[in-house]
Amino acid sequence: MDSRDLNRNYGKDLDEINLTRFRQIAQPENSFIIALNDFLNQFRFRLRQSHLADFQIPAFIITSSAAALVVVLLGSSRDWATKTEKTLAVIGVTASILASLNGSHSDRHYRKVVRASDYVKAWTSEPFATFRLELGEYKKPIIDEFVHNFHNPKDFDRLRNSLADLKSTPARISELSSLQSRILKDLHVPKNKEIKRALDEVLNFFEAMGQDVKLAVVDSDYLKEYFYSTVMNNYQLARKYIEYTEYTLGSRATWCNFVYLAQTWEKENVPPVIPRVCVRPLVLTEHDIEDCSVKH
């Protein structure tokens, strides 16, 4: 059986797959396990956010080893002067190592933040500014239609404009699958050649970002704060296009790191929190919305 035969699984109806996943979410077998998993996700996220996770373990090992060495030295000699000198020497060396380790950690974290900042600068500069404009003009009516049909105004303060947040009912999941099919078909129409090229470049951009996140050489939390909605939206809209490209190339490695990035952020279940100061009482009225909705 060749790779083409193996990849026939791509032909499965994603509506059925998504509905099965929805049923699993809607009817959890063990609510305690789900609650525990959510707690652990939050704990791991907060630990990473403190930027001490990769410093605390080595520091604990070094400190424990130093304490054990001090105990051995105190018991190996009867001369208190010698014991004091050796103990102070061990403490001094340990403090130097810990200070060096802390400095190395801070320097590494700074480099990760700078690398993350470079992604933001690249995203807001050419040629990606043009690519985003081209894709935005194409996607706007699609997203507007989807949000108009399925957006719940009560969720306005909670959502971050992410299609992943709208996958909460079978009807929405089915509609999203239809949108994915529509985009896949559109991208193979000759007149949409430039849109397809722009999307390919954007996917390549997030492919590089995903690799850096996977290898922990960039600050993932910094990137998530800025790119979360963009990554999730592009992944959801382009999912069938990505899988079709994998199918035609016979390789799951195509844009694999981008898939890794989107899936990791989604499965962490810790989306960026909108600052409380940003959730203000609205001065926007229904009359204002109606006025802007009138077609001139």
PDB file of C-alpha atoms in Angstrom, residues 32-293:
ATOM      1  CA  PHE A  32     -12.862  15.139  38.055  1.00  0.00           C
ATOM      2  CA  ILE A  33     -10.166  14.233  35.524  1.00  0.00           C
ATOM      3  CA  ILE A  34     -11.168  17.182  33.337  1.00  0.00           C
ATOM      4  CA  ALA A  35     -11.102  19.568  36.307  1.00  0.00           C
ATOM      5  CA  LEU A  36      -7.712  18.216  37.377  1.00  0.00           C
ATOM      6  CA  ASN A  37      -6.350  18.604  33.851  1.00  0.00           C
ATOM      7  CA  ASP A  38      -7.560  22.227  33.729  1.00  0.00           C
ATOM      8  CA  PHE A  39      -5.886  22.904  37.087  1.00  0.00           C
ATOM      9  CA  LEU A  40      -2.586  21.396  35.920  1.00  0.00           C
ATOM     10  CA  ASN A  41      -2.735  23.413  32.695  1.00  0.00           C
ATOM     11  CA  GLN A  42      -3.225  26.599  34.698  1.00  0.00           C
ATOM     12  CA  PHE A  43      -0.423  25.650  37.102  1.00  0.00           C
ATOM     13  CA  ARG A  44       2.060  24.893  34.308  1.00  0.00           C
ATOM     14  CA  PHE A  45       1.152  28.129  32.560  1.00  0.00           C
ATOM     15  CA  ARG A  46       1.635  30.234  35.703  1.00  0.00           C
ATOM     16  CA  LEU A  47       4.940  28.507  36.398  1.00  0.00           C
ATOM     17  CA  ARG A  48       6.179  29.298  32.892  1.00  0.00           C
ATOM     18  CA  GLN A  49       4.866  32.832  33.216  1.00  0.00           C
ATOM     19  CA  SER A  50       7.099  33.384  36.261  1.00  0.00           C
ATOM     20  CA  HIS A  51      10.077  32.542  34.014  1.00  0.00           C
ATOM     21  CA  LEU A  52      11.647  30.519  36.847  1.00  0.00           C
ATOM     22  CA  ALA A  53      10.791  26.982  35.763  1.00  0.00           C
ATOM     23  CA  ASP A  54      14.177  26.356  34.156  1.00  0.00           C
ATOM     24  CA  PHE A  55      16.006  27.998  37.062  1.00  0.00           C
ATOM     25  CA  GLN A  56      14.379  26.500  40.142  1.00  0.00           C
ATOM     26  CA  ILE A  57      15.280  22.849  39.523  1.00  0.00           C
ATOM     27  CA  PRO A  58      19.041  23.403  38.939  1.00  0.00           C
ATOM     28  CA  ALA A  59      19.106  25.820  41.876  1.00  0.00           C
ATOM     29  CA  PHE A  60      17.449  23.235  44.134  1.00  0.00           C
ATOM     30  CA  ILE A  61      19.916  20.539  43.068  1.00  0.00           C
ATOM     31  CA  ILE A  62      22.931  22.786  43.663  1.00  0.00           C
ATOM     32  CA  THR A  63      21.662  24.027  47.031  1.00  0.00           C
ATOM     33  CA  SER A  64      20.843  20.495  48.211  1.00  0.00           C
ATOM     34  CA  SER A  65      24.255  19.227  47.134  1.00  0.00           C
ATOM     35  CA  ALA A  66      25.964  22.107  48.938  1.00  0.00           C
ATOM     36  CA  ALA A  67      23.972  21.425  52.115  1.00  0.00           C
ATOM     37  CA  ALA A  68      24.920  17.728  51.970  1.00  0.00           C
ATOM     38  CA  LEU A  69      28.578  18.659  51.461  1.00  0.00           C
ATOM     39  CA  VAL A  70      28.481  20.997  54.467  1.00  0.00           C
ATOM     40  CA  VAL A  71      27.093  18.184  56.634  1.00  0.00           C
ATOM     41  CA  VAL A  72      29.895  15.875  55.480  1.00  0.00           C
ATOM     42  CA  LEU A  73      32.566  18.497  56.170  1.00  0.00           C
ATOM     43  CA  LEU A  74      31.208  19.231  59.626  1.00  0.00           C
ATOM     44  CA  GLY A  75      31.435  15.580  60.498  1.00  0.00           C
ATOM     45  CA  SER A  76      34.860  14.957  58.993  1.00  0.00           C
ATOM     46  CA  SER A  77      36.909  17.197  61.239  1.00  0.00           C
ATOM     47  CA  ARG A  78      37.071  17.982  64.930  1.00  0.00           C
ATOM     48  CA  ASP A  79      38.736  21.358  64.412  1.00  0.00           C
ATOM     49  CA  TRP A  80      35.937  23.959  64.454  1.00  0.00           C
ATOM     50  CA  ALA A  81      38.128  26.531  62.742  1.00  0.00           C
ATOM     51  CA  THR A  82      38.710  24.151  59.853  1.00  0.00           C
ATOM     52  CA  LYS A  83      35.001  23.272  59.785  1.00  0.00           C
ATOM     53  CA  THR A  84      34.034  26.954  59.621  1.00  0.00           C
ATOM     54  CA  GLU A  85      36.493  27.711  56.837  1.00  0.00           C
ATOM     55  CA  LYS A  86      35.305  24.763  54.755  1.00  0.00           C
ATOM     56  CA  THR A  87      31.641  25.583  55.355  1.00  0.00           C
ATOM     57  CA  LEU A  88      32.105  29.225  54.387  1.00  0.00           C
ATOM     58  CA  ALA A  89      34.011  28.148  51.293  1.00  0.00           C
ATOM     59  CA  VAL A  90      31.192  25.823  50.248  1.00  0.00           C
ATOM     60  CA  ILE A  91      28.597  28.536  50.894  1.00  0.00           C
ATOM     61  CA  GLY A  92      30.626  31.060  48.899  1.00  0.00           C
ATOM     62  CA  VAL A  93      31.053  28.727  45.938  1.00  0.00           C
ATOM     63  CA  THR A  94      27.349  27.805  46.036  1.00  0.00           C
ATOM     64  CA  ALA A  95      26.310  31.460  46.110  1.00  0.00           C
ATOM     65  CA  SER A  96      28.588  32.213  43.152  1.00  0.00           C
ATOM     66  CA  ILE A  97      27.159  29.321  41.153  1.00  0.00           C
ATOM     67  CA  LEU A  98      23.586  30.360  41.943  1.00  0.00           C
ATOM     68  CA  ALA A  99      24.294  33.973  40.999  1.00  0.00           C
ATOM     69  CA  SER A 100      25.880  32.860  37.739  1.00  0.00           C
ATOM     70  CA  LEU A 101      22.952  30.534  37.049  1.00  0.00           C
ATOM     71  CA  ASN A 102      20.429  33.298  37.717  1.00  0.00           C
ATOM     72  CA  GLY A 103      22.321  35.672  35.435  1.00  0.00           C
ATOM     73  CA  SER A 104      22.454  33.056  32.696  1.00  0.00           C
ATOM     74  CA  HIS A 105      18.722  32.413  33.061  1.00  0.00           C
ATOM     75  CA  SER A 106      17.883  36.139  32.874  1.00  0.00           C
ATOM     76  CA  ASP A 107      20.087  36.560  29.823  1.00  0.00           C
ATOM     77  CA  ARG A 108      18.486  33.589  28.075  1.00  0.00           C
ATOM     78  CA  HIS A 109      14.991  34.849  28.868  1.00  0.00           C
ATOM     79  CA  TYR A 110      15.895  38.279  27.490  1.00  0.00           C
ATOM     80  CA  ARG A 111      17.101  36.694  24.238  1.00  0.00           C
ATOM     81  CA  LYS A 112      13.831  34.739  23.983  1.00  0.00           C
ATOM     82  CA  VAL A 113      11.795  37.921  24.407  1.00  0.00           C
ATOM     83  CA  VAL A 114      13.883  39.728  21.798  1.00  0.00           C
ATOM     84  CA  ARG A 115      13.357  36.859  19.371  1.00  0.00           C
ATOM     85  CA  ALA A 116       9.613  36.986  20.014  1.00  0.00           C
ATOM     86  CA  SER A 117       9.624  40.736  19.478  1.00  0.00           C
ATOM     87  CA  ASP A 118      11.334  40.206  16.126  1.00  0.00           C
ATOM     88  CA  TYR A 119       8.330  38.138  15.003  1.00  0.00           C
ATOM     89  CA  VAL A 120       6.006  41.015  15.877  1.00  0.00           C
ATOM     90  CA  LYS A 121       8.182  43.481  13.953  1.00  0.00           C
ATOM     91  CA  ALA A 122       8.299  41.185  10.920  1.00  0.00           C
ATOM     92  CA  TRP A 123       4.532  40.659  11.021  1.00  0.00           C
ATOM     93  CA  THR A 124       3.841  44.397  10.964  1.00  0.00           C
ATOM     94  CA  SER A 125       6.419  45.135   8.252  1.00  0.00           C
ATOM     95  CA  GLU A 126       6.643  44.402   4.552  1.00  0.00           C
ATOM     96  CA  PRO A 127       5.989  42.056   2.864  1.00  0.00           C
ATOM     97  CA  PHE A 128       3.665  40.642   5.538  1.00  0.00           C
ATOM     98  CA  ALA A 129       1.723  43.892   5.838  1.00  0.00           C
ATOM     99  CA  THR A 130       0.710  43.441   2.202  1.00  0.00           C
ATOM    100  CA  PHE A 131       0.010  39.732   2.655  1.00  0.00           C
ATOM    101  CA  ARG A 132      -2.222  40.482   5.662  1.00  0.00           C
ATOM    102  CA  LEU A 133      -4.095  43.127   3.684  1.00  0.00           C
ATOM    103  CA  GLU A 134      -4.728  40.747   0.778  1.00  0.00           C
ATOM    104  CA  LEU A 135      -5.888  37.945   3.050  1.00  0.00           C
ATOM    105  CA  GLY A 136      -7.935  40.346   5.152  1.00  0.00           C
ATOM    106  CA  GLU A 137      -9.899  41.561   2.158  1.00  0.00           C
ATOM    107  CA  TYR A 138     -10.590  37.969   1.146  1.00  0.00           C
ATOM    108  CA  LYS A 139     -11.469  36.664   4.621  1.00  0.00           C
ATOM    109  CA  LYS A 140     -13.502  39.621   5.885  1.00  0.00           C
ATOM    110  CA  PRO A 141     -16.832  38.708   4.237  1.00  0.00           C
ATOM    111  CA  ILE A 142     -16.332  35.064   5.236  1.00  0.00           C
ATOM    112  CA  ILE A 143     -15.663  35.832   8.890  1.00  0.00           C
ATOM    113  CA  ASP A 144     -18.329  38.557   8.998  1.00  0.00           C
ATOM    114  CA  GLU A 145     -20.909  36.070   7.737  1.00  0.00           C
ATOM    115  CA  PHE A 146     -19.818  33.412  10.220  1.00  0.00           C
ATOM    116  CA  VAL A 147     -19.796  35.782  13.195  1.00  0.00           C
ATOM    117  CA  HIS A 148     -23.112  37.324  12.166  1.00  0.00           C
ATOM    118  CA  ASN A 149     -24.780  33.909  12.093  1.00  0.00           C
ATOM    119  CA  PHE A 150     -23.220  32.372  15.182  1.00  0.00           C
ATOM    120  CA  HIS A 151     -21.758  35.073  17.438  1.00  0.00           C
ATOM    121  CA  ASN A 152     -23.413  35.374  20.839  1.00  0.00           C
ATOM    122  CA  PRO A 153     -23.410  39.037  21.993  1.00  0.00           C
ATOM    123  CA  LYS A 154     -23.213  37.843  25.598  1.00  0.00           C
ATOM    124  CA  ASP A 155     -19.719  36.504  24.816  1.00  0.00           C
ATOM    125  CA  PHE A 156     -18.496  39.860  23.550  1.00  0.00           C
ATOM    126  CA  ASP A 157     -16.365  40.678  26.600  1.00  0.00           C
ATOM    127  CA  ARG A 158     -14.862  37.177  26.753  1.00  0.00           C
ATOM    128  CA  LEU A 159     -13.898  36.425  23.162  1.00  0.00           C
ATOM    129  CA  ARG A 160     -10.703  37.466  21.438  1.00  0.00           C
ATOM    130  CA  ASN A 161     -12.046  37.197  17.881  1.00  0.00           C
ATOM    131  CA  SER A 162     -10.975  33.577  17.645  1.00  0.00           C
ATOM    132  CA  LEU A 163     -12.899  31.069  15.576  1.00  0.00           C
ATOM    133  CA  ALA A 164     -11.691  28.421  18.013  1.00  0.00           C
ATOM    134  CA  ASP A 165     -13.953  30.039  20.628  1.00  0.00           C
ATOM    135  CA  LEU A 166     -16.968  29.542  18.359  1.00  0.00           C
ATOM    136  CA  LYS A 167     -16.638  25.753  18.084  1.00  0.00           C
ATOM    137  CA  SER A 168     -19.152  25.154  20.836  1.00  0.00           C
ATOM    138  CA  THR A 169     -22.156  23.583  19.101  1.00  0.00           C
ATOM    139  CA  PRO A 170     -22.618  21.020  16.317  1.00  0.00           C
ATOM    140  CA  ALA A 171     -24.182  23.694  14.098  1.00  0.00           C
ATOM    141  CA  ARG A 172     -21.165  25.970  14.455  1.00  0.00           C
ATOM    142  CA  ILE A 173     -18.740  23.118  13.885  1.00  0.00           C
ATOM    143  CA  SER A 174     -20.601  22.093  10.742  1.00  0.00           C
ATOM    144  CA  GLU A 175     -20.601  25.677   9.467  1.00  0.00           C
ATOM    145  CA  LEU A 176     -16.891  25.998  10.150  1.00  0.00           C
ATOM    146  CA  SER A 177     -16.245  22.826   8.161  1.00  0.00           C
ATOM    147  CA  SER A 178     -18.226  24.311   5.262  1.00  0.00           C
ATOM    148  CA  LEU A 179     -16.136  27.468   5.422  1.00  0.00           C
ATOM    149  CA  GLN A 180     -12.946  25.389   5.344  1.00  0.00           C
ATOM    150  CA  SER A 181     -14.207  23.592   2.228  1.00  0.00           C
ATOM    151  CA  ARG A 182     -15.158  26.890   0.607  1.00  0.00           C
ATOM    152  CA  ILE A 183     -11.684  28.326   1.220  1.00  0.00           C
ATOM    153  CA  LEU A 184      -9.990  25.164  -0.074  1.00  0.00           C
ATOM    154  CA  LYS A 185     -12.010  25.422  -3.280  1.00  0.00           C
ATOM    155  CA  ASP A 186     -11.424  29.184  -3.651  1.00  0.00           C
ATOM    156  CA  LEU A 187      -7.661  28.801  -3.349  1.00  0.00           C
ATOM    157  CA  HIS A 188      -7.590  26.548  -6.409  1.00  0.00           C
ATOM    158  CA  VAL A 189      -9.378  29.073  -8.598  1.00  0.00           C
ATOM    159  CA  PRO A 190      -6.854  30.772 -10.950  1.00  0.00           C
ATOM    160  CA  LYS A 191      -8.075  34.297 -10.136  1.00  0.00           C
ATOM    161  CA  ASN A 192      -7.155  33.736  -6.461  1.00  0.00           C
ATOM    162  CA  LYS A 193      -3.517  32.956  -7.245  1.00  0.00           C
ATOM    163  CA  GLU A 194      -2.210  35.967  -5.301  1.00  0.00           C
ATOM    164  CA  ILE A 195      -4.393  35.144  -2.291  1.00  0.00           C
ATOM    165  CA  LYS A 196      -3.035  31.592  -2.289  1.00  0.00           C
ATOM    166  CA  ARG A 197       0.512  32.934  -2.472  1.00  0.00           C
ATOM    167  CA  ALA A 198      -0.154  35.310   0.434  1.00  0.00           C
ATOM    168  CA  LEU A 199      -1.609  32.475   2.526  1.00  0.00           C
ATOM    169  CA  ASP A 200       1.383  30.244   1.768  1.00  0.00           C
ATOM    170  CA  GLU A 201       3.759  32.966   2.981  1.00  0.00           C
ATOM    171  CA  VAL A 202       1.728  33.480   6.154  1.00  0.00           C
ATOM    172  CA  LEU A 203       1.700  29.740   6.846  1.00  0.00           C
ATOM    173  CA  ASN A 204       5.468  29.632   6.291  1.00  0.00           C
ATOM    174  CA  PHE A 205       5.847  32.500   8.771  1.00  0.00           C
ATOM    175  CA  PHE A 206       3.922  30.626  11.456  1.00  0.00           C
ATOM    176  CA  GLU A 207       5.757  27.426  10.542  1.00  0.00           C
ATOM    177  CA  ALA A 208       9.014  29.109  11.589  1.00  0.00           C
ATOM    178  CA  MET A 209       7.367  30.481  14.728  1.00  0.00           C
ATOM    179  CA  GLY A 210       6.050  27.035  15.628  1.00  0.00           C
ATOM    180  CA  GLN A 211       9.503  25.522  15.308  1.00  0.00           C
ATOM    181  CA  ASP A 212      10.985  28.149  17.618  1.00  0.00           C
ATOM    182  CA  VAL A 213       8.224  27.534  20.172  1.00  0.00           C
ATOM    183  CA  LYS A 214       8.722  23.765  19.929  1.00  0.00           C
ATOM    184  CA  LEU A 215      12.466  24.106  20.506  1.00  0.00           C
ATOM    185  CA  ALA A 216      11.922  26.646  23.338  1.00  0.00           C
ATOM    186  CA  VAL A 217      14.199  29.255  21.768  1.00  0.00           C
ATOM    187  CA  VAL A 218      11.518  31.970  21.865  1.00  0.00           C
ATOM    188  CA  ASP A 219       9.140  33.253  24.540  1.00  0.00           C
ATOM    189  CA  SER A 220       5.880  31.437  23.777  1.00  0.00           C
ATOM    190  CA  ASP A 221       3.805  33.502  26.227  1.00  0.00           C
ATOM    191  CA  TYR A 222       4.920  36.746  24.565  1.00  0.00           C
ATOM    192  CA  LEU A 223       3.926  35.380  21.165  1.00  0.00           C
ATOM    193  CA  LYS A 224       0.620  34.029  22.467  1.00  0.00           C
ATOM    194  CA  GLU A 225      -0.367  37.437  23.840  1.00  0.00           C
ATOM    195  CA  TYR A 226       0.073  39.014  20.407  1.00  0.00           C
ATOM    196  CA  PHE A 227      -0.646  36.221  17.919  1.00  0.00           C
ATOM    197  CA  TYR A 228      -3.174  33.944  19.644  1.00  0.00           C
ATOM    198  CA  SER A 229      -6.254  34.967  17.657  1.00  0.00           C
ATOM    199  CA  THR A 230      -4.285  35.275  14.417  1.00  0.00           C
ATOM    200  CA  VAL A 231      -2.784  31.802  14.758  1.00  0.00           C
ATOM    201  CA  MET A 232      -6.054  30.152  15.776  1.00  0.00           C
ATOM    202  CA  ASN A 233      -8.119  31.880  13.088  1.00  0.00           C
ATOM    203  CA  ASN A 234      -5.661  31.127  10.289  1.00  0.00           C
ATOM    204  CA  TYR A 235      -5.362  27.515  11.422  1.00  0.00           C
ATOM    205  CA  GLN A 236      -9.121  26.996  11.565  1.00  0.00           C
ATOM    206  CA  LEU A 237      -9.781  28.647   8.201  1.00  0.00           C
ATOM    207  CA  ALA A 238      -6.848  26.984   6.423  1.00  0.00           C
ATOM    208  CA  ARG A 239      -7.070  23.562   8.047  1.00  0.00           C
ATOM    209  CA  LYS A 240      -8.503  21.725   5.034  1.00  0.00           C
ATOM    210  CA  TYR A 241      -6.090  23.573   2.742  1.00  0.00           C
ATOM    211  CA  ILE A 242      -3.182  22.436   4.934  1.00  0.00           C
ATOM    212  CA  GLU A 243      -4.406  18.838   4.989  1.00  0.00           C
ATOM    213  CA  TYR A 244      -5.032  18.847   1.229  1.00  0.00           C
ATOM    214  CA  THR A 245      -1.493  20.118   0.652  1.00  0.00           C
ATOM    215  CA  GLU A 246      -0.163  17.366   2.911  1.00  0.00           C
ATOM    216  CA  TYR A 247      -2.214  14.870   0.925  1.00  0.00           C
ATOM    217  CA  THR A 248      -0.944  16.028  -2.471  1.00  0.00           C
ATOM    218  CA  LEU A 249       2.673  16.058  -1.246  1.00  0.00           C
ATOM    219  CA  GLY A 250       2.276  12.772   0.615  1.00  0.00           C
ATOM    220  CA  SER A 251       3.824  14.210   3.767  1.00  0.00           C
ATOM    221  CA  ARG A 252       2.430  15.099   7.166  1.00  0.00           C
ATOM    222  CA  ALA A 253       5.473  17.298   7.714  1.00  0.00           C
ATOM    223  CA  THR A 254       3.989  20.106   5.603  1.00  0.00           C
ATOM    224  CA  TRP A 255       3.388  23.085   7.924  1.00  0.00           C
ATOM    225  CA  CYS A 256       3.641  20.613  10.797  1.00  0.00           C
ATOM    226  CA  ASN A 257       5.159  23.167  13.162  1.00  0.00           C
ATOM    227  CA  PHE A 258       2.306  25.580  12.511  1.00  0.00           C
ATOM    228  CA  VAL A 259      -0.158  22.809  13.347  1.00  0.00           C
ATOM    229  CA  TYR A 260       1.912  22.083  16.460  1.00  0.00           C
ATOM    230  CA  LEU A 261       1.748  25.756  17.473  1.00  0.00           C
ATOM    231  CA  ALA A 262      -2.025  26.067  17.028  1.00  0.00           C
ATOM    232  CA  GLN A 263      -2.791  22.718  18.654  1.00  0.00           C
ATOM    233  CA  THR A 264      -0.475  23.405  21.592  1.00  0.00           C
ATOM    234  CA  TRP A 265      -2.037  26.763  22.352  1.00  0.00           C
ATOM    235  CA  GLU A 266      -5.534  25.367  21.988  1.00  0.00           C
ATOM    236  CA  LYS A 267      -4.897  22.281  24.138  1.00  0.00           C
ATOM    237  CA  GLU A 268      -3.212  24.366  26.847  1.00  0.00           C
ATOM    238  CA  ASN A 269      -6.694  25.817  27.338  1.00  0.00           C
ATOM    239  CA  VAL A 270      -5.161  29.024  28.705  1.00  0.00           C
ATOM    240  CA  PRO A 271      -5.959  31.758  26.175  1.00  0.00           C
ATOM    241  CA  PRO A 272      -4.590  35.236  26.855  1.00  0.00           C
ATOM    242  CA  VAL A 273      -6.671  37.065  29.422  1.00  0.00           C
ATOM    243  CA  ILE A 274      -8.143  40.372  28.366  1.00  0.00           C
ATOM    244  CA  PRO A 275      -6.974  42.973  30.930  1.00  0.00           C
ATOM    245  CA  ARG A 276      -9.816  44.075  33.152  1.00  0.00           C
ATOM    246  CA  VAL A 277      -9.211  47.709  32.255  1.00  0.00           C
ATOM    247  CA  CYS A 278     -10.019  46.841  28.621  1.00  0.00           C
ATOM    248  CA  VAL A 279     -13.457  45.478  29.523  1.00  0.00           C
ATOM    249  CA  ARG A 280     -15.199  48.811  30.026  1.00  0.00           C
ATOM    250  CA  PRO A 281     -18.907  49.703  29.927  1.00  0.00           C
ATOM    251  CA  LEU A 282     -19.785  50.272  26.289  1.00  0.00           C
ATOM    252  CA  VAL A 283     -20.574  53.731  24.994  1.00  0.00           C
ATOM    253  CA  LEU A 284     -21.425  52.107  21.660  1.00  0.00           C
ATOM    254  CA  THR A 285     -25.177  51.860  21.169  1.00  0.00           C
ATOM    255  CA  GLU A 286     -27.407  49.664  19.026  1.00  0.00           C
ATOM    256  CA  HIS A 287     -28.290  52.786  17.040  1.00  0.00           C
ATOM    257  CA  ASP A 288     -24.585  53.282  16.213  1.00  0.00           C
ATOM    258  CA  ILE A 289     -24.311  49.691  15.022  1.00  0.00           C
ATOM    259  CA  GLU A 290     -27.424  50.020  12.863  1.00  0.00           C
ATOM    260  CA  ASP A 291     -26.096  53.215  11.295  1.00  0.00           C
ATOM    261  CA  CYS A 292     -22.817  51.511  10.383  1.00  0.00           C
ATOM    262  CA  SER A 293     -24.631  48.471   9.049  1.00  0.00           C
TER     263      SER A 293
END
